[in-house]
Amino acid sequence: MSESRDQVTDAGTGSAVETRQRADGGSESAVSLPAASERAAEELRDRDIIDEAIGVLVHRNQCSPQDGLGILRAAAQQGGVGLRTAAANVVDAAHETEREADDAGPATDVDAEEEGRMSAVARYDILDTPPDGAFDRIAVLAARWLRAPIATVSIVDSDRIWFKATHGLQGVSQIGRDPGLCASVIQQDGPYVVTDALCDPVAAENPLVRGELGIRFYAAAPITTADGYRLGTVNVLDFRPRHVHDDELATLQDLAALVTDQLELRLSALTTVRRERKLRAQLARDNATMEWFANTLERTLLPPTLPHVPGLQLAAHHQPADPRQVSGDFYDVFALDDDRWVFMLGDVEGHGAPAAVVTALARYTVRTSVLHNPDPVAVLEELNAALLRDPNVSQCCTILVGTLCPDPSGGFEITLAGGGHPPALWLHPPAPGTHLTVDQVWPAGGMLVGALSDASFSTCRLRLDPGHTLLLHTDGLIEARPGGQFFGEERLITFLGERTRHTPGELIADLTDLIAGFEPQPDDDVALLALGVPPR
Amino acid sequence: MLNEGVDRSASSAVVVRLTGELDVTTAPRALEQIRPHLSASGLHMLVLDLSELTFIGSAGLSLLIDAQRQAHAANIAVRLVTGSQCVDRALEITGLSSEFVFAADLESALR
């Protein structure tokens, strides 16, 4: 997003206005800001509970707030509820767990083991994630190979058993962590079998057995991580008691190992994605920093505000081709003495730091040499010598430098010197009997500055009468290629010809709008400086 | 894009044709193409054919000045073949028209 700087000073009020405008149509986005902030304020009321829930999830899963939000979204989606409701559920459950923990008394070895297991569960970041085909297929295979009506891939959380995948079990995503089935599997190594739940005093009390589902048979293999933590189970359930063969249990163990592999694979992909996301965020921050540096440096290279010149209106626009790079275009307006002024606009080849060095050298050389000798030709000769003398400078620049002397009858006498720069454009209301309202003003023969030791420069003079405007521009404007065609001097002259009565501020505003509409945007920097004498 | 090519090597003249856009990104490559010819023995004339350039920026103009400076140091004459409006306009604006010897076309440049 390129940012440009506009400056307008008005001779009538002497006020200086600095606006920041985005090249893509600034005023609209400025208007939309309050509306957006109002919406944000409304959302803030719901945000508190959501933030608290994210805090809980971040703590529980040792993840980033962004991932915490992701988990919350997934939980909301799975429960078919809004984000706020899902957040309230998470917060309530966390408070409940806290109360239980308070009641539980001092920690034991079992607690330490469970803490390690829970951090392993968190590491894989699998809880409350949306369905995943790989795990679904494992549940289907378990059911088919063990000829059971129900199979699940479940993860045992601190307070519940959550199903990553289910087969033959509709509409159930999690159950309580009641003993007897899954919750018991993760207490021991190897497969776990309940041939008839009604004959097992612990399993018989499990809601899956006692409840309307009426489970009688259960066989499971633990999902065991490489570091030995049992995260959950791959299990099959049946409504009738039955026996299970060793090879069927071996199949369950293989499927559980497959789940572990899949979790590892998923974790390494997650880690990669997170690293990439982090790098991307870093890159965005770096870009912002570079943009800030470029912006700061540019402010030292451009006048902060245009000066107030009695009887003259001034406006300028400056737009770097790349907001991360300092522009090679520059302009300046300053007082020479009590009633004479100097203005300049130039273009150093290239952008970035190398161009900035030359931009600074050019601007300050002109400023100092003009005080020594106000003849613009002498100024350009001095600048030419300075650029050639500096061993660090290999670039040339083009420039227009002018002096302004107020005329007692109104208006200004301008002496303009050029060093290889595109002509300035002089807008004046048509004289009777002529059609020409925009003239190119150009000191013929003024050479590119900093290229040749014997370069010669010349001047031309004009009178800026009331109602006249002089526009200086860099070639970034005429060499822009909207729609693939060079914009060119002729189209610029036509555009200006329709605006000969505009004030400098209006003219620069129209040109800024014109450039903002260019597609593609100019690939070179653009600087514009307009000087106008208000009509009588 | 810039496309340099040596179209023909007459007995003691070399023609380098530059086509496309000669700007800050392509100028260094163009100079690399030109430079080897400047040390060729027996070369008296370097003709830079600019008639098919569609754009020339100030870096391109610097390149012309550099190339001519190096050629003159090696006693090689330089002629520019223009005919492209953008080149003529750029040379006029930058006041460099007087710095070069021009030829209307390749035939007259090599004459």
mmCIF file of C-alpha atoms in Angstrom, chain B residues 12-14 38 43-48 67-68 71-80 101:
data_model
loop_
_atom_site.group_PDB
_atom_site.id
_atom_site.type_symbol
_atom_site.label_atom_id
_atom_site.label_comp_id
_atom_site.label_asym_id
_atom_site.label_seq_id
_atom_site.Cartn_x
_atom_site.Cartn_y
_atom_site.Cartn_z
ATOM 1 C CA SER B 12 36.700 -2.150 -38.321
ATOM 2 C CA ALA B 13 33.236 -1.218 -37.134
ATOM 3 C CA VAL B 14 30.890 -2.940 -34.761
ATOM 4 C CA LEU B 38 35.981 -1.494 -26.875
ATOM 5 C CA LEU B 43 38.211 -1.349 -34.047
ATOM 6 C CA HIS B 44 37.661 2.208 -35.202
ATOM 7 C CA MET B 45 33.950 2.686 -34.945
ATOM 8 C CA LEU B 46 31.229 1.729 -32.479
ATOM 9 C CA VAL B 47 27.707 2.184 -33.799
ATOM 10 C CA LEU B 48 24.922 2.070 -31.221
ATOM 11 C CA ALA B 67 30.181 4.054 -23.480
ATOM 12 C CA GLN B 68 31.295 7.044 -25.559
ATOM 13 C CA ALA B 71 35.325 4.392 -26.633
ATOM 14 C CA HIS B 72 37.040 7.738 -27.064
ATOM 15 C CA ALA B 73 39.693 6.721 -24.543
ATOM 16 C CA ALA B 74 40.412 3.755 -26.843
ATOM 17 C CA ASN B 75 40.383 5.960 -29.970
ATOM 18 C CA ILE B 76 37.125 4.499 -31.170
ATOM 19 C CA ALA B 77 34.546 6.801 -32.750
ATOM 20 C CA VAL B 78 30.926 6.460 -31.672
ATOM 21 C CA ARG B 79 27.857 7.025 -33.806
ATOM 22 C CA LEU B 80 24.271 6.773 -32.685
ATOM 23 C CA VAL B 101 27.429 12.161 -33.541
#
